[in-house]
CSV table of C-alpha atoms in Angstrom, one decimal:
chain,number,residue,atom,x,y,z
A,1485,MET,CA,-16.9,1.2,21.1
A,1486,PRO,CA,-16.4,2.6,24.5
A,1487,GLY,CA,-13.5,5.0,25.5
A,1488,GLY,CA,-12.3,6.8,28.3
A,1489,ARG,CA,-12.3,10.7,27.0
A,1490,VAL,CA,-15.2,12.7,26.6
A,1491,PRO,CA,-16.4,13.6,22.7
A,1492,VAL,CA,-14.8,16.5,22.0
A,1493,THR,CA,-16.3,19.7,21.2
A,1494,ALA,CA,-17.1,22.5,19.1
A,1495,SER,CA,-13.8,24.2,19.9
A,1496,TYR,CA,-11.4,21.3,19.4
A,1497,VAL,CA,-9.5,22.1,16.2
A,1498,PRO,CA,-9.1,18.5,13.6
A,1499,HIS,CA,-5.4,17.9,12.4
A,1500,ARG,CA,-5.2,18.9,9.2
A,1501,MET,CA,-3.7,16.3,6.8
A,1502,ASP,CA,-0.6,17.3,5.1
A,1503,SER,CA,-0.9,16.8,1.1
A,1504,SER,CA,2.4,17.0,0.0
A,1505,GLY,CA,3.1,13.9,2.1
A,1506,GLY,CA,6.6,13.8,4.0
A,1507,CYS,CA,7.0,11.6,6.8
A,1508,PRO,CA,4.3,10.2,9.1
A,1509,HIS,CA,5.8,9.6,12.1
A,1510,ALA,CA,6.1,12.7,14.3
A,1511,SER,CA,3.0,13.5,13.6
A,1512,ASN,CA,1.6,10.2,14.2
A,1513,ALA,CA,3.3,10.0,17.4
A,1514,ALA,CA,1.6,13.2,18.5
A,1515,LEU,CA,-1.8,12.2,17.4
A,1516,LEU,CA,-1.5,9.2,19.4
A,1517,ALA,CA,-0.7,11.1,22.5
A,1518,LYS,CA,-4.1,12.7,22.6
A,1519,GLY,CA,-5.8,9.2,22.0
A,1520,ALA,CA,-6.7,6.3,19.5
A,1521,ALA,CA,-8.4,8.3,17.0
A,1522,ALA,CA,-8.8,12.0,16.0
A,1523,GLU,CA,-10.5,14.5,13.8
A,1524,VAL,CA,-9.1,15.5,10.4
A,1525,LEU,CA,-9.3,17.6,7.9
A,1526,LEU,CA,-8.9,15.9,4.0
A,1527,PRO,CA,-7.9,18.2,1.0
A,1528,GLY,CA,-10.1,20.9,0.4
A,1529,ASP,CA,-11.1,21.2,4.1
A,1530,VAL,CA,-13.5,17.9,3.6
A,1531,PRO,CA,-14.2,16.8,7.3
A,1532,ALA,CA,-13.2,13.2,8.5
A,1533,ALA,CA,-11.4,11.4,11.1
A,1534,ALA,CA,-8.5,8.9,11.3
A,1535,VAL,CA,-8.5,6.0,13.8
A,1536,LEU,CA,-5.1,5.5,14.9
A,1537,GLY,CA,-4.4,3.3,17.7
A,1538,HIS,CA,-3.4,-0.4,16.9
A,1539,GLU,CA,-6.8,-2.0,19.3
A,1540,ALA,CA,-8.9,1.0,18.1
A,1541,LEU,CA,-7.8,0.3,14.1
A,1542,LYS,CA,-8.5,-3.6,14.8
A,1543,GLU,CA,-11.8,-3.3,16.3
A,1544,PHE,CA,-13.0,-0.4,13.8
A,1545,ILE,CA,-11.7,-2.2,11.0
A,1546,GLY,CA,-14.3,-5.3,11.8
A,1547,HIS,CA,-17.2,-3.5,13.5
A,1548,PRO,CA,-20.3,-4.3,12.0
A,1549,ASP,CA,-21.9,-0.4,11.9
A,1550,VAL,CA,-18.4,0.3,9.2
A,1551,ALA,CA,-18.9,-0.1,5.9
A,1552,LYS,CA,-16.5,0.5,2.7
A,1553,ASN,CA,-19.3,1.3,0.2
A,1554,ALA,CA,-19.4,5.1,-0.8
A,1555,ARG,CA,-23.2,5.5,-0.8
A,1556,HIS,CA,-22.2,5.5,3.3
A,1557,PHE,CA,-20.0,8.6,2.3
A,1558,THR,CA,-22.8,11.6,3.3
A,1559,ALA,CA,-20.8,14.3,1.9
A,1560,LEU,CA,-20.0,12.6,-1.6
A,1561,ARG,CA,-24.0,11.4,-1.5
A,1562,GLU,CA,-25.1,15.1,-1.2
A,1563,GLY,CA,-23.2,15.9,-4.0
A,1564,ARG,CA,-20.2,18.3,-2.1
A,1565,ILE,CA,-17.0,16.7,-3.0
A,1566,PRO,CA,-15.7,17.6,-6.5
A,1567,ASP,CA,-14.7,15.4,-9.3
A,1568,GLY,CA,-11.5,16.7,-8.9
A,1569,TRP,CA,-11.0,16.0,-5.4
A,1570,PRO,CA,-7.4,14.0,-5.4
A,1571,LEU,CA,-8.7,11.3,-3.0
A,1572,ARG,CA,-12.2,10.6,-4.8
A,1573,THR,CA,-11.0,7.5,-6.6
A,1574,PHE,CA,-10.8,5.6,-3.3
A,1575,ALA,CA,-14.2,6.2,-3.0
A,1576,THR,CA,-16.0,6.2,-6.4
A,1577,VAL,CA,-13.9,2.9,-7.6
A,1578,GLN,CA,-15.6,0.0,-8.0
A,1579,GLY,CA,-14.4,-3.4,-6.8
A,1580,MET,CA,-13.5,-4.9,-3.5
A,1581,VAL,CA,-12.1,-2.4,-1.6
A,1582,THR,CA,-15.5,0.0,-1.9
A,1583,SER,CA,-17.7,-3.0,-1.7
A,1584,ASP,CA,-19.5,-4.9,1.3
A,1585,GLY,CA,-21.3,-8.0,2.1
A,1586,ASP,CA,-22.6,-10.2,-0.5
A,1587,ASP,CA,-20.7,-8.0,-3.5
A,1588,HIS,CA,-18.0,-8.1,-1.4
A,1589,ARG,CA,-17.4,-11.6,-1.5
A,1590,ARG,CA,-18.5,-12.0,-5.2
A,1591,LEU,CA,-15.9,-9.4,-6.5
A,1592,ARG,CA,-13.3,-10.9,-4.0
A,1593,SER,CA,-14.1,-14.6,-5.2
A,1594,LEU,CA,-13.6,-13.6,-8.9
A,1595,VAL,CA,-9.9,-12.7,-8.2
A,1596,SER,CA,-8.8,-14.8,-5.3
A,1597,LYS,CA,-7.8,-17.9,-7.5
A,1598,ALA,CA,-5.0,-16.3,-8.3
A,1599,PHE,CA,-3.5,-15.4,-5.3
A,1600,THR,CA,-4.0,-19.0,-3.5
A,1601,ALA,CA,-1.0,-20.3,-1.7
A,1602,ARG,CA,0.0,-22.6,-4.4
A,1603,ARG,CA,-0.5,-20.3,-7.3
A,1604,VAL,CA,1.5,-18.1,-5.7
A,1605,GLU,CA,4.4,-20.4,-4.4
A,1606,ALA,CA,4.1,-21.4,-8.5
A,1607,LEU,CA,5.6,-17.9,-9.4
A,1608,ARG,CA,8.7,-18.3,-7.0
A,1609,PRO,CA,11.2,-19.6,-10.0
A,1610,GLY,CA,10.0,-16.8,-12.3
A,1611,ILE,CA,10.4,-13.8,-9.5
A,1612,GLU,CA,13.5,-15.4,-8.4
A,1613,ARG,CA,14.9,-14.8,-12.1
A,1614,LEU,CA,13.2,-11.6,-12.8
A,1615,THR,CA,15.2,-10.1,-9.7
A,1616,ASP,CA,18.6,-11.5,-10.5
A,1617,GLU,CA,18.0,-9.6,-14.1
A,1618,LEU,CA,16.9,-6.6,-12.2
A,1619,LEU,CA,20.2,-6.9,-10.3
A,1620,ASP,CA,22.5,-7.4,-13.3
A,1621,GLY,CA,21.0,-4.6,-14.8
A,1622,THR,CA,21.3,-2.1,-11.7
A,1623,GLU,CA,25.1,-3.0,-11.1
A,1624,THR,CA,25.4,-2.3,-14.7
A,1625,ALA,CA,23.9,1.3,-14.2
A,1626,ALA,CA,26.1,1.3,-11.1
A,1627,ALA,CA,29.0,0.8,-13.5
A,1628,ARG,CA,28.6,3.2,-15.7
A,1629,ALA,CA,27.5,6.4,-13.5
A,1630,ASP,CA,30.8,8.2,-12.6
A,1631,ASP,CA,30.3,8.2,-9.1
A,1632,GLY,CA,28.7,4.7,-8.6
A,1633,VAL,CA,25.1,5.8,-7.7
A,1634,VAL,CA,22.1,4.3,-8.7
A,1635,ASP,CA,19.0,5.0,-7.4
A,1636,LEU,CA,17.4,1.5,-6.6
A,1637,ARG,CA,13.9,2.4,-6.5
A,1638,ALA,CA,13.8,3.0,-9.9
A,1639,ARG,CA,16.1,0.2,-10.8
A,1640,PHE,CA,14.9,-2.6,-9.1
A,1641,ALA,CA,12.1,-2.1,-6.4
A,1642,LEU,CA,10.1,-0.6,-8.5
A,1643,PRO,CA,10.1,-2.7,-11.7
A,1644,LEU,CA,10.0,-6.2,-9.4
A,1645,PRO,CA,6.9,-6.0,-8.3
A,1646,MET,CA,5.2,-3.9,-11.4
A,1647,ASN,CA,6.4,-6.1,-13.5
A,1648,VAL,CA,5.0,-9.2,-11.5
A,1649,ILE,CA,1.6,-7.8,-11.3
A,1650,SER,CA,1.4,-6.6,-15.0
A,1651,GLU,CA,2.3,-10.6,-15.9
A,1652,LEU,CA,-0.8,-11.7,-13.4
A,1653,LEU,CA,-3.2,-9.5,-15.1
A,1654,GLY,CA,-1.5,-9.6,-18.6
A,1655,VAL,CA,-0.6,-6.0,-19.0
A,1656,ASP,CA,1.8,-5.7,-22.2
A,1657,GLU,CA,4.9,-4.2,-21.3
A,1658,GLU,CA,4.1,-1.2,-23.4
A,1659,PHE,CA,1.7,0.1,-20.7
A,1660,ARG,CA,3.7,-0.5,-17.9
A,1661,ASP,CA,5.5,2.5,-17.4
A,1662,ARG,CA,2.3,4.9,-17.8
A,1663,LEU,CA,0.5,2.8,-15.7
A,1664,HIS,CA,3.0,3.5,-13.1
A,1665,ILE,CA,3.1,6.8,-13.5
A,1666,LEU,CA,-0.6,7.1,-13.0
A,1667,SER,CA,-1.0,5.0,-10.4
A,1668,ASN,CA,1.5,7.8,-8.4
A,1669,GLN,CA,-1.3,10.7,-9.8
A,1670,VAL,CA,-4.2,8.6,-8.8
A,1671,VAL,CA,-2.9,8.4,-5.3
A,1672,ALA,CA,-1.6,11.6,-4.7
A,1673,THR,CA,-2.9,13.8,-2.0
A,1674,ASP,CA,-1.8,17.1,-3.6
A,1675,ILE,CA,-2.3,16.8,-7.0
A,1676,ALA,CA,-4.6,19.7,-9.2
A,1677,PRO,CA,-8.0,19.1,-9.6
A,1678,GLU,CA,-7.4,19.0,-13.4
A,1679,GLU,CA,-4.6,16.8,-13.3
A,1680,ALA,CA,-6.5,14.3,-11.2
A,1681,VAL,CA,-9.3,14.6,-13.3
A,1682,ALA,CA,-7.2,13.8,-16.4
A,1683,ALA,CA,-5.1,11.0,-14.3
A,1684,ASN,CA,-8.1,9.1,-13.6
A,1685,ARG,CA,-9.8,9.9,-17.2
A,1686,GLU,CA,-6.4,8.2,-18.7
A,1687,MET,CA,-5.8,5.2,-16.4
A,1688,VAL,CA,-9.5,4.0,-17.0
A,1689,ALA,CA,-8.9,4.5,-21.0
A,1690,VAL,CA,-5.0,2.3,-20.7
A,1691,LEU,CA,-6.9,-0.3,-19.0
A,1692,ALA,CA,-10.0,-0.8,-21.1
A,1693,ALA,CA,-7.2,-1.0,-23.6
A,1694,VAL,CA,-5.6,-4.1,-22.1
A,1695,ALA,CA,-9.2,-5.7,-21.5
A,1696,ALA,CA,-9.7,-5.1,-25.1
A,1697,SER,CA,-6.5,-6.9,-26.1
A,1698,ARG,CA,-7.5,-9.8,-23.9
A,1699,LYS,CA,-10.8,-10.3,-25.0
A,1700,GLY,CA,-9.4,-10.7,-28.7
A,1701,ARG,CA,-6.1,-12.4,-27.3
A,1702,PRO,CA,-7.0,-14.5,-23.8
A,1703,GLY,CA,-5.0,-15.7,-21.8
A,1704,GLU,CA,-3.6,-17.7,-18.5
A,1705,ASP,CA,-4.0,-14.0,-16.8
A,1706,LEU,CA,-6.4,-12.7,-14.5
A,1707,THR,CA,-7.9,-10.1,-16.8
A,1708,SER,CA,-8.9,-12.7,-19.4
A,1709,ALA,CA,-10.6,-14.9,-16.2
A,1710,LEU,CA,-12.3,-12.2,-15.3
A,1711,ILE,CA,-13.6,-11.3,-18.4
A,1712,ALA,CA,-14.8,-14.9,-18.7
A,1713,ALA,CA,-16.7,-14.3,-16.0
A,1714,ARG,CA,-18.4,-11.7,-16.8
A,1715,GLU,CA,-19.2,-13.4,-20.3
A,1716,GLU,CA,-20.5,-16.5,-18.9
A,1717,GLY,CA,-22.3,-15.2,-15.7
A,1718,GLY,CA,-24.1,-12.6,-17.5
A,1719,ASP,CA,-24.1,-10.3,-14.8
A,1720,ARG,CA,-21.9,-11.3,-12.4
A,1721,LEU,CA,-18.8,-8.9,-13.2
A,1722,GLY,CA,-20.0,-5.2,-14.9
A,1723,GLU,CA,-17.8,-2.9,-17.0
A,1724,ALA,CA,-17.0,-0.7,-14.5
A,1725,GLU,CA,-16.5,-3.7,-12.0
A,1726,LEU,CA,-13.7,-5.2,-14.3
A,1727,ILE,CA,-12.0,-1.5,-14.7
A,1728,GLY,CA,-12.2,-0.8,-11.1
A,1729,THR,CA,-11.1,-4.2,-10.1
A,1730,MET,CA,-7.6,-4.3,-12.9
A,1731,ILE,CA,-7.1,-0.2,-10.8
A,1732,VAL,CA,-7.0,-1.3,-7.8
A,1733,MET,CA,-4.9,-4.6,-8.9
A,1734,ILE,CA,-2.3,-2.1,-10.3
A,1735,ILE,CA,-2.0,0.3,-7.9
A,1736,ALA,CA,-1.7,-2.0,-4.7
A,1737,GLY,CA,-0.3,-4.9,-6.6
A,1738,HIS,CA,2.8,-3.1,-7.3
A,1739,GLU,CA,2.9,0.5,-5.4
A,1740,THR,CA,2.8,-1.7,-1.9
A,1741,THR,CA,5.3,-3.9,-2.7
A,1742,LEU,CA,7.2,-1.4,-4.0
A,1743,ASN,CA,7.2,0.8,-0.9
A,1744,LEU,CA,7.4,-2.2,1.2
A,1745,ILE,CA,11.2,-3.0,-0.5
A,1746,THR,CA,12.2,0.5,-0.2
A,1747,ASN,CA,11.5,1.3,3.3
A,1748,ALA,CA,13.0,-2.5,4.0
A,1749,VAL,CA,16.2,-1.4,2.4
A,1750,ARG,CA,16.2,1.6,3.9
A,1751,ALA,CA,15.8,0.2,7.3
A,1752,LEU,CA,18.6,-2.5,7.2
A,1753,CYS,CA,21.0,0.5,5.8
A,1754,ALA,CA,20.4,2.3,8.5
A,1755,HIS,CA,20.4,-0.5,11.6
A,1756,ARG,CA,23.3,-2.8,10.1
A,1757,ASP,CA,23.2,-4.8,13.5
A,1758,GLN,CA,19.9,-6.2,12.1
A,1759,LEU,CA,21.4,-6.9,8.8
A,1760,GLU,CA,24.4,-8.8,10.6
A,1761,LEU,CA,22.0,-10.8,12.8
A,1762,ILE,CA,20.3,-12.2,9.9
A,1763,ARG,CA,23.6,-13.3,8.2
A,1764,ALA,CA,24.8,-14.7,11.5
A,1765,GLY,CA,21.5,-16.9,11.5
A,1766,GLY,CA,19.6,-14.9,14.3
A,1767,ALA,CA,16.8,-14.0,12.1
A,1768,ASP,CA,15.9,-14.3,8.7
A,1769,TRP,CA,14.7,-11.9,5.7
A,1770,ALA,CA,11.2,-12.9,6.4
A,1771,ASP,CA,11.6,-11.3,10.0
A,1772,ALA,CA,12.7,-8.1,8.6
A,1773,VAL,CA,9.5,-8.0,6.1
A,1774,GLU,CA,7.6,-8.2,8.7
A,1775,GLU,CA,9.3,-5.5,11.3
A,1776,THR,CA,9.4,-3.2,8.2
A,1777,LEU,CA,5.4,-3.6,7.8
A,1778,ARG,CA,5.2,-2.5,11.4
A,1779,TRP,CA,8.1,0.0,12.1
A,1780,ASP,CA,7.8,1.9,8.4
A,1781,SER,CA,4.1,0.4,6.5
A,1782,PRO,CA,4.2,0.7,3.0
A,1783,VAL,CA,0.7,2.4,3.5
A,1784,SER,CA,0.5,5.4,6.1
A,1785,PHE,CA,-3.3,6.3,6.0
A,1786,PHE,CA,-6.0,4.6,3.8
A,1787,PRO,CA,-9.2,6.0,2.5
A,1788,PHE,CA,-12.2,4.8,3.4
A,1789,ARG,CA,-14.4,3.4,5.2
A,1790,TYR,CA,-17.2,4.9,7.1
A,1791,PRO,CA,-19.4,4.4,9.6
A,1792,THR,CA,-23.3,3.5,9.2
A,1793,ARG,CA,-24.0,5.2,12.6
A,1794,ASP,CA,-22.7,7.3,15.2
A,1795,LEU,CA,-19.3,5.6,16.5
A,1796,THR,CA,-17.5,6.8,19.7
A,1797,VAL,CA,-13.8,5.7,19.2
A,1798,ASP,CA,-11.7,6.6,22.2
A,1799,GLY,CA,-13.6,9.2,22.6
A,1800,THR,CA,-13.7,11.2,19.5
A,1801,LEU,CA,-17.1,11.3,17.9
A,1802,ILE,CA,-17.4,9.6,14.1
A,1803,PRO,CA,-20.8,10.7,12.6
A,1804,ALA,CA,-22.6,7.8,10.9
A,1805,GLY,CA,-21.5,8.6,7.0
A,1806,THR,CA,-17.8,10.3,7.8
A,1807,PRO,CA,-14.6,9.6,5.8
A,1808,VAL,CA,-12.5,7.2,8.0
A,1809,LEU,CA,-8.7,7.1,7.1
A,1810,ALA,CA,-6.7,3.5,8.5
A,1811,GLY,CA,-3.6,4.8,10.2
A,1812,PHE,CA,-1.3,1.9,9.3
A,1813,SER,CA,1.8,3.6,9.9
A,1814,ALA,CA,0.2,5.3,13.4
A,1815,ALA,CA,-0.6,2.1,14.7
A,1816,GLY,CA,2.3,0.2,13.8
A,1817,ARG,CA,4.3,2.2,16.3
A,1818,ASP,CA,1.5,2.6,18.9
A,1819,PRO,CA,3.4,2.1,22.5
A,1820,ALA,CA,0.0,0.9,23.4
A,1821,ALA,CA,0.5,-2.3,21.3
A,1822,HIS,CA,3.8,-2.8,20.6
A,1823,GLY,CA,5.6,-1.6,23.8
A,1824,PRO,CA,7.7,1.3,25.1
A,1825,ASP,CA,10.2,0.7,22.5
A,1826,ALA,CA,7.8,0.4,19.3
A,1827,ASP,CA,9.2,2.9,17.9
A,1828,ARG,CA,12.7,1.1,17.6
A,1829,PHE,CA,13.4,-1.4,14.4
A,1830,ASP,CA,13.8,-4.7,15.8
A,1831,ILE,CA,13.8,-7.8,13.9
A,1832,THR,CA,13.3,-10.0,16.3
A,1833,ARG,CA,10.4,-8.4,18.0
A,1834,ARG,CA,7.7,-10.7,16.3
A,1835,THR,CA,8.7,-14.2,18.0
A,1836,ARG,CA,8.8,-12.2,21.5
A,1837,SER,CA,5.2,-10.9,20.9
A,1838,THR,CA,2.3,-12.3,19.8
A,1839,THR,CA,0.8,-8.9,18.8
A,1840,ARG,CA,0.9,-8.7,15.1
A,1841,HIS,CA,0.6,-5.6,12.7
A,1842,LEU,CA,-2.3,-4.5,11.0
A,1843,SER,CA,-0.3,-3.3,7.9
A,1844,LEU,CA,-1.7,-5.3,5.2
A,1845,GLY,CA,-5.1,-5.1,7.0
A,1846,HIS,CA,-7.7,-7.3,8.9
A,1847,GLY,CA,-10.8,-9.2,8.6
A,1848,ALA,CA,-12.6,-9.2,5.3
A,1849,HIS,CA,-10.4,-7.1,3.6
A,1850,PHE,CA,-7.3,-8.2,4.1
A,1851,CYS,CA,-5.0,-7.8,1.4
A,1852,LEU,CA,-5.3,-10.8,-0.7
A,1853,GLY,CA,-1.9,-9.8,-2.3
A,1854,ALA,CA,-0.2,-10.2,1.1
A,1855,PRO,CA,1.4,-13.7,0.2
A,1856,LEU,CA,2.5,-12.4,-2.6
A,1857,ALA,CA,4.4,-8.9,-1.5
A,1858,ARG,CA,5.6,-11.0,1.4
A,1859,MET,CA,7.2,-13.5,-1.2
A,1860,GLU,CA,8.5,-10.7,-3.2
A,1861,THR,CA,10.3,-8.5,-0.9
A,1862,THR,CA,12.0,-11.7,1.0
A,1863,ILE,CA,13.5,-12.7,-2.1
A,1864,ALA,CA,14.6,-9.1,-3.2
A,1865,LEU,CA,16.1,-8.7,0.2
A,1866,ARG,CA,18.0,-11.8,-0.2
A,1867,ARG,CA,19.3,-11.4,-3.4
A,1868,LEU,CA,20.0,-7.5,-2.8
A,1869,PHE,CA,22.6,-8.4,0.2
A,1870,THR,CA,24.1,-11.6,-0.9
A,1871,ARG,CA,25.1,-10.4,-4.1
A,1872,PHE,CA,26.0,-6.7,-2.4
A,1873,PRO,CA,26.7,-6.7,1.2
A,1874,ASP,CA,28.3,-3.6,1.7
A,1875,LEU,CA,25.1,-1.8,-0.2
A,1876,ARG,CA,24.8,1.8,1.5
A,1877,VAL,CA,22.2,4.8,1.0
A,1878,THR,CA,24.2,7.7,0.1
A,1879,VAL,CA,21.9,10.2,1.7
A,1880,PRO,CA,20.6,10.8,5.3
A,1881,ASP,CA,17.2,9.3,5.3
A,1882,GLU,CA,15.7,13.1,6.4
A,1883,GLU,CA,17.1,14.1,2.8
A,1884,LEU,CA,15.5,11.7,0.8
A,1885,PRO,CA,12.6,13.0,-0.9
A,1886,ARG,CA,9.1,11.6,0.0
A,1887,HIS,CA,5.8,10.6,-1.4
A,1888,ARG,CA,3.6,13.5,-2.6
A,1889,SER,CA,0.9,12.0,-0.3
A,1890,PHE,CA,-0.2,10.7,3.0
A,1891,VAL,CA,-1.2,7.5,1.7
A,1892,GLY,CA,1.6,5.9,0.7
A,1893,ASN,CA,4.7,5.9,2.7
A,1894,SER,CA,8.3,6.1,1.4
A,1895,VAL,CA,10.7,8.0,-0.4
A,1896,ARG,CA,10.9,8.8,-4.2
A,1897,GLU,CA,14.8,8.0,-4.8
A,1898,LEU,CA,16.9,5.6,-2.9
A,1899,PRO,CA,20.6,6.5,-3.8
A,1900,VAL,CA,22.8,3.5,-3.1
A,1901,VAL,CA,26.3,2.8,-3.9
A,1902,LEU,CA,26.3,-1.3,-4.5
A,1903,ARG,CA,30.0,-1.8,-3.1
């Protein structure tokens, strides 16, 4: 992977990833100004790299000498990554996101049937009903509040995707709130080691209980189908792969869409001209979804990929076995790909540009749930702003509390008034 700069030297100071999270865009811009890739330090001073430029990231993701399986993670293989390391689950969970080649194709094929265009479209009426029910509840909560303020993230943006993915997986309602809390802890990058270990153990225990429930009462859900595939195929799906697949589905299936809905509402409220453009017919809600994915990606830096041999990306040497972050939020605002106005929110952009964002992945590991996330968010925005056209956020964006993670990219609260 050729680049125009010489490899970094021993005097180079790696960028320390901010474990407490925060808005990534200023830091991303500073890193991008130096090159499309950077040496970084992860929590615990674990050496790593991040690929931030759009074209560099697209090439790196699809490179034949880049793997997802953590057997290529040198520090982990050598026992230098402790159990309580906050990013350990991203490397060690067994499933599609940590597999390559035939294993990846096998695991992906078991899940993909739930996300065909036909199956996703069949979910639309139920998602529309759930959206309206949640908006009813949100309106009731706002009416009961003395100041009319309601947390739209907690009341609406969270339960919509959480309930949808839970129904798909066959997760009973009693488990859902706890699984969301555990998901937050699993993806947090500032969590204490003992908390990280406890959260991961409890996540496995809860999902094992869900699997046991589905085994005793199989239904038309994905977990039942995965259990059946394991039992019918013998070695098609091991126990750890079953639980690992459920972990990935729960976290990716609701956290990403939760952030996407939240970020889209923030963007549209801050850019009322774009909202009016949709109402006037100059763009549609799907345009707002795509621009949000590019401009404020719901995932900022996704762990991990590993070069299986030394690679140089835009002058930065990434040794074999280095854990690499995919910098989706940075790539989305890369001026080299999206023009000098890349940091401007413009929902007409995709009708004028052939460059597509990478926020839902690329190549073999492209997000299986992308059509579902797009549909949920489009329905959510259309119905929300149609019902409450004057909705506004009551706190300046820079004062909203951010995720405690550099993996997810959003805020933890979204206080709004509906009218």
